[in-house]
Amino acid sequence: MSSNSNRGVVYLKPCSVEVRKIDFPTFRNPAGKTIDHGVILKVVTTNICGSDQHMVRGRTTAPAGMVLGHEITGEVIEKGRDVEYLEVGDLVSVPFNVACGRCRTCREGDTGVCLHVNSDRAGGAYGYVDMGGWIGGQADYVMVPYADFNLLKFPDRAHAMEKIRDLTCLSDILPTGFHGAVTAKVGVGSTVYVAGAGPVGLAAAASARILGAAAVLIGDMNQERLAHAKKVGFEPIDLTRHDRLGELVADVLGVPEVDCAIDCVGFEAKAQGTDGKVVEAPAVVLNGLMEITRAAGAIGIPACMSRTIPARRSRQPSTAISACASGSAGRSPTPSTPARRRC
């Protein structure tokens, strides 16, 4: 194949991306070192993540020319000599974190902060700013390193292709929502509030149901999202009614608190200000969750956060809560914002 036989979604500047010709992948890491533990995939499905939109909207320091995409399902078309357990023709799901499987954090199961795939910090990902320089998978072809460790092979290719629009969610959306529910300590009989009724929020709500939750509430300001959440069996919380989240929860549960809460909104959270206008309020969701989570309860945070965020229409950075992570927290105070309505 020629070096011009690949195309990818390339970030150019805020609010501007294009499908362009890019180099065909080779068995080299971002530093240019030859590696033998990778495979080259022909991409079968790839998704647009909310965190891709953070970059596209200019809310990160993403450089021009970066190929986007970290939600990848593909077919192995070439493999390195050190790859033992995968064969050409295998259909695989690609977890979005790049991980070596060998370092201390990988051995402890914390593959999101692998110590060997990013020269600047712990953790790597495909097509994402500051995550190691790995080429993204919104492309025709992509290289995946440490393939034996990273890739999940579908045992029945034909059956998998029949369900490919569902299975594409395995690369990020579903496990992200599930991880949020697990870190929120959702269990049998739990009452759960999910902030955000987008794809990850719905995945978190579905995961909470799988884990045995007795009641799953999901809050948003978007009426179409709320209608869909209700249609699939969750309790919608309309955040446009008023700014007293505890009261909205109590309307459903009879008490103004839940056992578990999950933030599926992130640092571009919006709220309604005192003048009725929707404003950006990075901390408003976590503030609200800490208000309604019972003592000794837990909050899962699969949403993307950032310590310093390029602010919209401002040269001054706005500060959010933490780095991109998922964790849990009890009820404790956090700096409040002048916003009134959670989203």
Short mmCIF file of N, CA and C in Angstrom, two decimals, residues 123-281:
data_model
loop_
_atom_site.label_atom_id
_atom_site.label_comp_id
_atom_site.label_asym_id
_atom_site.label_seq_id
_atom_site.Cartn_x
_atom_site.Cartn_y
_atom_site.Cartn_z
N GLY A 123 0.09 7.83 31.37
CA GLY A 123 -1.13 7.65 30.61
C GLY A 123 -1.00 8.01 29.15
N GLY A 124 -1.60 7.19 28.29
CA GLY A 124 -1.59 7.46 26.86
C GLY A 124 -2.93 7.13 26.24
N ALA A 125 -3.23 7.74 25.10
CA ALA A 125 -4.46 7.47 24.36
C ALA A 125 -4.23 7.83 22.90
N TYR A 126 -5.06 7.27 22.05
CA TYR A 126 -4.97 7.54 20.62
C TYR A 126 -5.62 8.88 20.30
N GLY A 127 -4.94 9.70 19.52
CA GLY A 127 -5.54 10.90 18.97
C GLY A 127 -6.03 11.89 20.00
N TYR A 128 -5.29 12.03 21.11
CA TYR A 128 -5.75 12.96 22.15
C TYR A 128 -4.60 13.81 22.65
N VAL A 129 -4.90 15.06 22.95
CA VAL A 129 -3.88 16.02 23.34
C VAL A 129 -3.16 15.59 24.61
N ASP A 130 -1.83 15.72 24.59
CA ASP A 130 -0.96 15.45 25.74
C ASP A 130 -0.99 13.99 26.20
N MET A 131 -1.45 13.09 25.35
CA MET A 131 -1.56 11.68 25.74
C MET A 131 -0.57 10.79 24.99
N GLY A 132 0.59 11.33 24.65
CA GLY A 132 1.66 10.50 24.14
C GLY A 132 1.95 10.60 22.66
N GLY A 133 1.09 11.28 21.90
CA GLY A 133 1.36 11.44 20.48
C GLY A 133 0.96 10.27 19.60
N TRP A 134 0.14 9.34 20.11
CA TRP A 134 -0.31 8.20 19.32
C TRP A 134 -1.33 8.65 18.29
N ILE A 135 -1.17 8.21 17.04
CA ILE A 135 -2.05 8.63 15.96
C ILE A 135 -3.47 8.11 16.21
N GLY A 136 -4.46 8.98 15.96
CA GLY A 136 -5.84 8.64 16.24
C GLY A 136 -6.45 7.69 15.23
N GLY A 137 -7.62 7.16 15.61
CA GLY A 137 -8.27 6.12 14.83
C GLY A 137 -9.49 6.55 14.05
N GLN A 138 -9.77 7.86 13.95
CA GLN A 138 -10.79 8.30 13.00
C GLN A 138 -10.09 8.36 11.65
N ALA A 139 -9.80 7.18 11.14
CA ALA A 139 -8.94 7.02 9.97
C ALA A 139 -9.30 5.71 9.28
N ASP A 140 -8.73 5.50 8.10
CA ASP A 140 -8.92 4.22 7.41
C ASP A 140 -8.09 3.13 8.07
N TYR A 141 -6.88 3.50 8.51
CA TYR A 141 -5.96 2.52 9.11
C TYR A 141 -5.28 3.15 10.31
N VAL A 142 -4.94 2.32 11.31
CA VAL A 142 -4.29 2.81 12.51
C VAL A 142 -3.39 1.72 13.08
N MET A 143 -2.30 2.12 13.72
CA MET A 143 -1.40 1.17 14.39
C MET A 143 -1.72 1.12 15.88
N VAL A 144 -1.79 -0.10 16.42
CA VAL A 144 -2.04 -0.31 17.85
C VAL A 144 -0.82 -1.01 18.44
N PRO A 145 -0.16 -0.41 19.42
CA PRO A 145 1.01 -1.05 20.05
C PRO A 145 0.59 -2.05 21.13
N TYR A 146 1.54 -2.85 21.58
CA TYR A 146 1.29 -3.82 22.65
C TYR A 146 -0.02 -4.56 22.38
N ALA A 147 -0.14 -5.07 21.17
CA ALA A 147 -1.42 -5.57 20.67
C ALA A 147 -1.95 -6.75 21.48
N ASP A 148 -1.07 -7.67 21.89
CA ASP A 148 -1.55 -8.82 22.66
C ASP A 148 -2.22 -8.38 23.96
N PHE A 149 -1.73 -7.31 24.56
CA PHE A 149 -2.31 -6.82 25.81
C PHE A 149 -3.52 -5.93 25.57
N ASN A 150 -3.45 -5.07 24.56
CA ASN A 150 -4.47 -4.04 24.40
C ASN A 150 -5.75 -4.51 23.71
N LEU A 151 -5.65 -5.41 22.76
CA LEU A 151 -6.79 -5.68 21.91
C LEU A 151 -7.69 -6.79 22.45
N LEU A 152 -8.99 -6.61 22.23
CA LEU A 152 -10.01 -7.59 22.62
C LEU A 152 -10.57 -8.23 21.35
N LYS A 153 -10.27 -9.50 21.15
CA LYS A 153 -10.68 -10.20 19.93
C LYS A 153 -12.12 -10.70 20.06
N PHE A 154 -12.91 -10.45 19.04
CA PHE A 154 -14.25 -11.02 18.99
C PHE A 154 -14.14 -12.48 18.53
N PRO A 155 -14.68 -13.42 19.29
CA PRO A 155 -14.49 -14.84 18.94
C PRO A 155 -15.20 -15.27 17.67
N ASP A 156 -16.32 -14.62 17.34
CA ASP A 156 -17.08 -14.99 16.14
C ASP A 156 -17.22 -13.74 15.28
N ARG A 157 -16.41 -13.65 14.27
CA ARG A 157 -16.37 -12.44 13.44
C ARG A 157 -17.71 -12.14 12.79
N ALA A 158 -18.35 -13.16 12.20
CA ALA A 158 -19.60 -12.95 11.49
C ALA A 158 -20.69 -12.44 12.44
N HIS A 159 -20.77 -13.05 13.61
CA HIS A 159 -21.78 -12.63 14.57
C HIS A 159 -21.48 -11.22 15.07
N ALA A 160 -20.19 -10.93 15.27
CA ALA A 160 -19.81 -9.59 15.72
C ALA A 160 -20.20 -8.53 14.69
N MET A 161 -20.01 -8.82 13.42
CA MET A 161 -20.35 -7.84 12.39
C MET A 161 -21.86 -7.58 12.33
N GLU A 162 -22.66 -8.57 12.69
CA GLU A 162 -24.10 -8.37 12.75
C GLU A 162 -24.49 -7.35 13.83
N LYS A 163 -23.67 -7.30 14.89
CA LYS A 163 -23.96 -6.43 16.04
C LYS A 163 -22.94 -5.29 16.15
N ILE A 164 -22.29 -4.93 15.03
CA ILE A 164 -21.14 -4.04 15.11
C ILE A 164 -21.52 -2.66 15.64
N ARG A 165 -22.74 -2.18 15.39
CA ARG A 165 -23.11 -0.85 15.88
C ARG A 165 -23.30 -0.84 17.39
N ASP A 166 -23.56 -2.00 17.97
CA ASP A 166 -23.58 -2.11 19.43
C ASP A 166 -22.17 -2.32 19.96
N LEU A 167 -21.42 -3.21 19.32
CA LEU A 167 -20.09 -3.57 19.83
C LEU A 167 -19.10 -2.42 19.71
N THR A 168 -19.36 -1.46 18.83
CA THR A 168 -18.45 -0.31 18.75
C THR A 168 -18.43 0.47 20.06
N CYS A 169 -19.48 0.34 20.87
CA CYS A 169 -19.53 1.04 22.16
C CYS A 169 -18.56 0.44 23.18
N LEU A 170 -18.00 -0.74 22.91
CA LEU A 170 -17.08 -1.36 23.85
C LEU A 170 -15.73 -0.64 23.92
N SER A 171 -15.41 0.15 22.91
CA SER A 171 -14.10 0.79 22.89
C SER A 171 -13.98 1.91 23.92
N ASP A 172 -15.13 2.51 24.33
CA ASP A 172 -15.06 3.63 25.27
C ASP A 172 -16.37 3.84 26.01
N ILE A 173 -17.46 4.06 25.29
CA ILE A 173 -18.68 4.60 25.88
C ILE A 173 -19.21 3.72 27.00
N LEU A 174 -19.43 2.44 26.72
CA LEU A 174 -20.00 1.55 27.74
C LEU A 174 -19.05 1.33 28.91
N PRO A 175 -17.78 0.98 28.68
CA PRO A 175 -16.90 0.80 29.85
C PRO A 175 -16.68 2.07 30.65
N THR A 176 -16.72 3.23 30.01
CA THR A 176 -16.60 4.47 30.76
C THR A 176 -17.79 4.65 31.69
N GLY A 177 -19.00 4.44 31.18
CA GLY A 177 -20.17 4.53 32.03
C GLY A 177 -20.17 3.48 33.12
N PHE A 178 -19.77 2.27 32.79
CA PHE A 178 -19.72 1.19 33.78
C PHE A 178 -18.70 1.50 34.87
N HIS A 179 -17.54 2.02 34.45
CA HIS A 179 -16.50 2.38 35.42
C HIS A 179 -17.00 3.46 36.38
N GLY A 180 -17.75 4.42 35.84
CA GLY A 180 -18.33 5.44 36.69
C GLY A 180 -19.27 4.86 37.73
N ALA A 181 -20.08 3.89 37.32
CA ALA A 181 -21.01 3.25 38.26
C ALA A 181 -20.26 2.43 39.31
N VAL A 182 -19.23 1.73 38.89
CA VAL A 182 -18.45 0.91 39.84
C VAL A 182 -17.75 1.81 40.86
N THR A 183 -17.12 2.89 40.39
CA THR A 183 -16.41 3.77 41.32
C THR A 183 -17.37 4.55 42.21
N ALA A 184 -18.62 4.67 41.80
CA ALA A 184 -19.64 5.26 42.67
C ALA A 184 -20.20 4.24 43.66
N LYS A 185 -19.69 3.02 43.59
CA LYS A 185 -20.06 1.94 44.51
C LYS A 185 -21.54 1.56 44.39
N VAL A 186 -22.03 1.56 43.16
CA VAL A 186 -23.40 1.13 42.93
C VAL A 186 -23.51 -0.36 43.21
N GLY A 187 -24.54 -0.75 43.93
CA GLY A 187 -24.76 -2.16 44.24
C GLY A 187 -26.24 -2.45 44.35
N VAL A 188 -26.55 -3.64 44.79
CA VAL A 188 -27.94 -4.07 44.89
C VAL A 188 -28.69 -3.15 45.86
N GLY A 189 -29.79 -2.58 45.40
CA GLY A 189 -30.62 -1.72 46.22
C GLY A 189 -30.20 -0.27 46.26
N SER A 190 -29.14 0.14 45.56
CA SER A 190 -28.67 1.52 45.59
C SER A 190 -29.65 2.46 44.91
N THR A 191 -29.69 3.70 45.42
CA THR A 191 -30.34 4.79 44.70
C THR A 191 -29.24 5.60 44.03
N VAL A 192 -29.43 5.93 42.76
CA VAL A 192 -28.35 6.49 41.94
C VAL A 192 -28.86 7.72 41.19
N TYR A 193 -28.04 8.78 41.19
CA TYR A 193 -28.30 9.94 40.35
C TYR A 193 -27.16 10.06 39.34
N VAL A 194 -27.51 10.15 38.06
CA VAL A 194 -26.54 10.32 36.98
C VAL A 194 -26.70 11.73 36.42
N ALA A 195 -25.63 12.50 36.43
CA ALA A 195 -25.64 13.85 35.86
C ALA A 195 -25.28 13.76 34.38
N GLY A 196 -26.22 14.10 33.53
CA GLY A 196 -25.97 14.08 32.09
C GLY A 196 -26.63 12.90 31.42
N ALA A 197 -27.54 13.16 30.47
CA ALA A 197 -28.26 12.09 29.79
C ALA A 197 -27.77 11.88 28.37
N GLY A 198 -26.49 12.18 28.14
CA GLY A 198 -25.88 11.88 26.85
C GLY A 198 -25.50 10.41 26.77
N PRO A 199 -24.72 10.02 25.76
CA PRO A 199 -24.36 8.60 25.60
C PRO A 199 -23.69 7.98 26.81
N VAL A 200 -22.71 8.67 27.41
CA VAL A 200 -22.03 8.10 28.57
C VAL A 200 -22.96 8.07 29.78
N GLY A 201 -23.79 9.11 29.94
CA GLY A 201 -24.75 9.10 31.02
C GLY A 201 -25.72 7.94 30.92
N LEU A 202 -26.22 7.69 29.72
CA LEU A 202 -27.12 6.55 29.53
C LEU A 202 -26.40 5.23 29.77
N ALA A 203 -25.11 5.16 29.37
CA ALA A 203 -24.33 3.95 29.64
C ALA A 203 -24.13 3.75 31.14
N ALA A 204 -23.89 4.84 31.86
CA ALA A 204 -23.73 4.75 33.31
C ALA A 204 -25.03 4.33 33.96
N ALA A 205 -26.15 4.88 33.50
CA ALA A 205 -27.45 4.50 34.05
C ALA A 205 -27.75 3.03 33.79
N ALA A 206 -27.48 2.57 32.58
CA ALA A 206 -27.69 1.16 32.25
C ALA A 206 -26.78 0.26 33.10
N SER A 207 -25.54 0.72 33.31
CA SER A 207 -24.61 -0.05 34.14
C SER A 207 -25.09 -0.13 35.58
N ALA A 208 -25.62 0.99 36.08
CA ALA A 208 -26.16 0.98 37.44
C ALA A 208 -27.29 -0.04 37.57
N ARG A 209 -28.11 -0.12 36.54
CA ARG A 209 -29.19 -1.12 36.56
C ARG A 209 -28.61 -2.54 36.58
N ILE A 210 -27.59 -2.78 35.77
CA ILE A 210 -26.95 -4.10 35.74
C ILE A 210 -26.38 -4.46 37.10
N LEU A 211 -25.84 -3.46 37.80
CA LEU A 211 -25.22 -3.68 39.10
C LEU A 211 -26.23 -3.80 40.23
N GLY A 212 -27.51 -3.65 39.92
CA GLY A 212 -28.53 -3.92 40.91
C GLY A 212 -29.19 -2.72 41.54
N ALA A 213 -29.03 -1.53 40.98
CA ALA A 213 -29.62 -0.33 41.58
C ALA A 213 -31.14 -0.46 41.65
N ALA A 214 -31.69 0.07 42.75
CA ALA A 214 -33.14 0.04 42.92
C ALA A 214 -33.82 1.18 42.17
N ALA A 215 -33.16 2.32 42.09
CA ALA A 215 -33.71 3.47 41.38
C ALA A 215 -32.58 4.23 40.72
N VAL A 216 -32.78 4.59 39.46
CA VAL A 216 -31.76 5.33 38.70
C VAL A 216 -32.39 6.60 38.16
N LEU A 217 -31.92 7.74 38.66
CA LEU A 217 -32.37 9.06 38.22
C LEU A 217 -31.31 9.63 37.28
N ILE A 218 -31.74 10.33 36.24
CA ILE A 218 -30.78 10.90 35.31
C ILE A 218 -31.21 12.33 34.96
N GLY A 219 -30.31 13.28 35.22
CA GLY A 219 -30.65 14.69 35.08
C GLY A 219 -30.03 15.35 33.87
N ASP A 220 -30.78 16.26 33.25
CA ASP A 220 -30.29 16.99 32.09
C ASP A 220 -31.20 18.19 31.87
N MET A 221 -30.76 19.10 31.00
CA MET A 221 -31.57 20.25 30.61
C MET A 221 -32.18 20.06 29.22
N ASN A 222 -31.75 19.01 28.52
CA ASN A 222 -32.19 18.74 27.16
C ASN A 222 -33.43 17.85 27.18
N GLN A 223 -34.53 18.37 26.67
CA GLN A 223 -35.80 17.65 26.78
C GLN A 223 -35.82 16.37 25.95
N GLU A 224 -35.16 16.37 24.80
CA GLU A 224 -35.12 15.16 23.98
C GLU A 224 -34.35 14.05 24.68
N ARG A 225 -33.24 14.41 25.32
CA ARG A 225 -32.48 13.42 26.07
C ARG A 225 -33.30 12.86 27.23
N LEU A 226 -34.00 13.74 27.93
CA LEU A 226 -34.81 13.30 29.07
C LEU A 226 -35.93 12.37 28.60
N ALA A 227 -36.55 12.69 27.48
CA ALA A 227 -37.62 11.83 26.95
C ALA A 227 -37.09 10.45 26.61
N HIS A 228 -35.89 10.41 26.04
CA HIS A 228 -35.30 9.11 25.71
C HIS A 228 -34.95 8.33 26.98
N ALA A 229 -34.40 9.02 27.98
CA ALA A 229 -34.06 8.36 29.24
C ALA A 229 -35.31 7.74 29.86
N LYS A 230 -36.42 8.47 29.82
CA LYS A 230 -37.67 7.94 30.37
C LYS A 230 -38.14 6.74 29.56
N LYS A 231 -38.00 6.82 28.25
CA LYS A 231 -38.45 5.74 27.37
C LYS A 231 -37.74 4.43 27.66
N VAL A 232 -36.46 4.51 28.03
CA VAL A 232 -35.70 3.28 28.29
C VAL A 232 -35.70 2.90 29.77
N GLY A 233 -36.54 3.58 30.57
CA GLY A 233 -36.79 3.08 31.91
C GLY A 233 -36.13 3.78 33.07
N PHE A 234 -35.52 4.94 32.84
CA PHE A 234 -34.90 5.68 33.93
C PHE A 234 -35.80 6.85 34.36
N GLU A 235 -35.56 7.37 35.55
CA GLU A 235 -36.34 8.48 36.07
C GLU A 235 -35.71 9.81 35.63
N PRO A 236 -36.35 10.53 34.72
CA PRO A 236 -35.76 11.78 34.24
C PRO A 236 -35.90 12.90 35.26
N ILE A 237 -34.84 13.69 35.41
CA ILE A 237 -34.86 14.87 36.28
C ILE A 237 -34.65 16.10 35.39
N ASP A 238 -35.68 16.91 35.27
CA ASP A 238 -35.64 18.08 34.41
C ASP A 238 -35.00 19.23 35.17
N LEU A 239 -33.77 19.57 34.82
CA LEU A 239 -33.02 20.58 35.54
C LEU A 239 -33.40 22.01 35.15
N THR A 240 -34.31 22.15 34.21
CA THR A 240 -34.79 23.49 33.87
C THR A 240 -35.90 23.94 34.81
N ARG A 241 -36.40 23.05 35.67
CA ARG A 241 -37.52 23.42 36.55
C ARG A 241 -37.08 24.45 37.59
N HIS A 242 -36.00 24.15 38.31
CA HIS A 242 -35.44 25.08 39.29
C HIS A 242 -34.06 24.58 39.68
N ASP A 243 -33.37 25.33 40.56
CA ASP A 243 -31.96 25.04 40.85
C ASP A 243 -31.76 24.22 42.13
N ARG A 244 -32.82 23.71 42.73
CA ARG A 244 -32.70 22.97 43.99
C ARG A 244 -32.69 21.48 43.70
N LEU A 245 -31.50 20.96 43.45
CA LEU A 245 -31.37 19.57 43.01
C LEU A 245 -31.92 18.59 44.04
N GLY A 246 -31.66 18.86 45.33
CA GLY A 246 -32.18 17.98 46.37
C GLY A 246 -33.68 17.84 46.32
N GLU A 247 -34.38 18.94 46.06
CA GLU A 247 -35.84 18.89 45.97
C GLU A 247 -36.28 18.06 44.76
N LEU A 248 -35.57 18.19 43.66
CA LEU A 248 -35.91 17.41 42.48
C LEU A 248 -35.73 15.92 42.74
N VAL A 249 -34.67 15.58 43.47
CA VAL A 249 -34.45 14.18 43.85
C VAL A 249 -35.54 13.71 44.81
N ALA A 250 -35.89 14.55 45.77
CA ALA A 250 -36.91 14.18 46.75
C ALA A 250 -38.28 13.97 46.10
N ASP A 251 -38.55 14.68 45.02
CA ASP A 251 -39.82 14.49 44.31
C ASP A 251 -39.98 13.05 43.82
N VAL A 252 -38.85 12.40 43.57
CA VAL A 252 -38.89 11.02 43.08
C VAL A 252 -38.72 10.01 44.22
N LEU A 253 -37.74 10.25 45.10
CA LEU A 253 -37.37 9.27 46.11
C LEU A 253 -38.01 9.51 47.48
N GLY A 254 -38.51 10.70 47.68
CA GLY A 254 -39.05 11.03 48.99
C GLY A 254 -38.03 11.58 49.95
N VAL A 255 -36.77 11.53 49.61
CA VAL A 255 -35.68 12.11 50.40
C VAL A 255 -34.75 12.85 49.44
N PRO A 256 -34.06 13.89 49.93
CA PRO A 256 -33.25 14.72 49.01
C PRO A 256 -31.83 14.21 48.81
N GLU A 257 -31.64 12.91 48.85
CA GLU A 257 -30.28 12.38 48.69
C GLU A 257 -30.31 11.01 48.05
N VAL A 258 -29.13 10.62 47.54
CA VAL A 258 -28.96 9.30 46.93
C VAL A 258 -27.74 8.62 47.54
N ASP A 259 -27.65 7.31 47.32
CA ASP A 259 -26.48 6.56 47.79
C ASP A 259 -25.26 6.82 46.91
N CYS A 260 -25.51 6.97 45.62
CA CYS A 260 -24.42 7.04 44.64
C CYS A 260 -24.74 8.10 43.60
N ALA A 261 -23.71 8.79 43.13
CA ALA A 261 -23.88 9.79 42.07
C ALA A 261 -22.76 9.65 41.06
N ILE A 262 -23.06 9.97 39.80
CA ILE A 262 -22.09 9.80 38.72
C ILE A 262 -22.08 11.05 37.85
N ASP A 263 -20.91 11.66 37.68
CA ASP A 263 -20.75 12.85 36.85
C ASP A 263 -20.41 12.43 35.43
N CYS A 264 -21.36 12.59 34.52
CA CYS A 264 -21.14 12.28 33.10
C CYS A 264 -21.24 13.55 32.26
N VAL A 265 -20.86 14.68 32.84
CA VAL A 265 -20.89 15.97 32.13
C VAL A 265 -19.47 16.47 31.87
N GLY A 266 -18.69 16.70 32.93
CA GLY A 266 -17.32 17.14 32.74
C GLY A 266 -17.13 18.65 32.81
N PHE A 267 -15.96 19.10 32.35
CA PHE A 267 -15.55 20.48 32.64
C PHE A 267 -16.28 21.53 31.81
N GLU A 268 -16.97 21.13 30.76
CA GLU A 268 -17.76 22.10 30.00
C GLU A 268 -19.20 22.16 30.50
N ALA A 269 -19.39 21.88 31.78
CA ALA A 269 -20.73 21.90 32.36
C ALA A 269 -21.36 23.28 32.23
N LYS A 270 -22.66 23.29 32.04
CA LYS A 270 -23.41 24.54 31.93
C LYS A 270 -24.38 24.66 33.10
N ALA A 271 -24.76 25.89 33.40
CA ALA A 271 -25.74 26.17 34.44
C ALA A 271 -26.51 27.42 34.04
N GLN A 272 -27.60 27.68 34.74
CA GLN A 272 -28.38 28.87 34.47
C GLN A 272 -28.06 29.93 35.49
N GLY A 273 -27.60 31.07 35.04
CA GLY A 273 -27.24 32.15 35.94
C GLY A 273 -28.45 32.88 36.48
N THR A 274 -28.22 33.84 37.34
CA THR A 274 -29.30 34.58 37.96
C THR A 274 -30.10 35.40 36.96
N ASP A 275 -29.50 35.69 35.79
CA ASP A 275 -30.22 36.45 34.77
C ASP A 275 -30.98 35.55 33.80
N GLY A 276 -30.96 34.24 34.07
CA GLY A 276 -31.69 33.29 33.23
C GLY A 276 -30.90 32.76 32.06
N LYS A 277 -29.72 33.30 31.82
CA LYS A 277 -28.91 32.84 30.70
C LYS A 277 -28.07 31.63 31.10
N VAL A 278 -27.87 30.73 30.14
CA VAL A 278 -27.03 29.56 30.39
C VAL A 278 -25.57 29.98 30.33
N VAL A 279 -24.82 29.62 31.36
CA VAL A 279 -23.41 30.00 31.44
C VAL A 279 -22.57 28.76 31.71
N GLU A 280 -21.29 28.85 31.37
CA GLU A 280 -20.38 27.74 31.66
C GLU A 280 -19.97 27.80 33.12
N ALA A 281 -20.00 26.63 33.78
CA ALA A 281 -19.71 26.56 35.21
C ALA A 281 -19.06 25.21 35.50
#
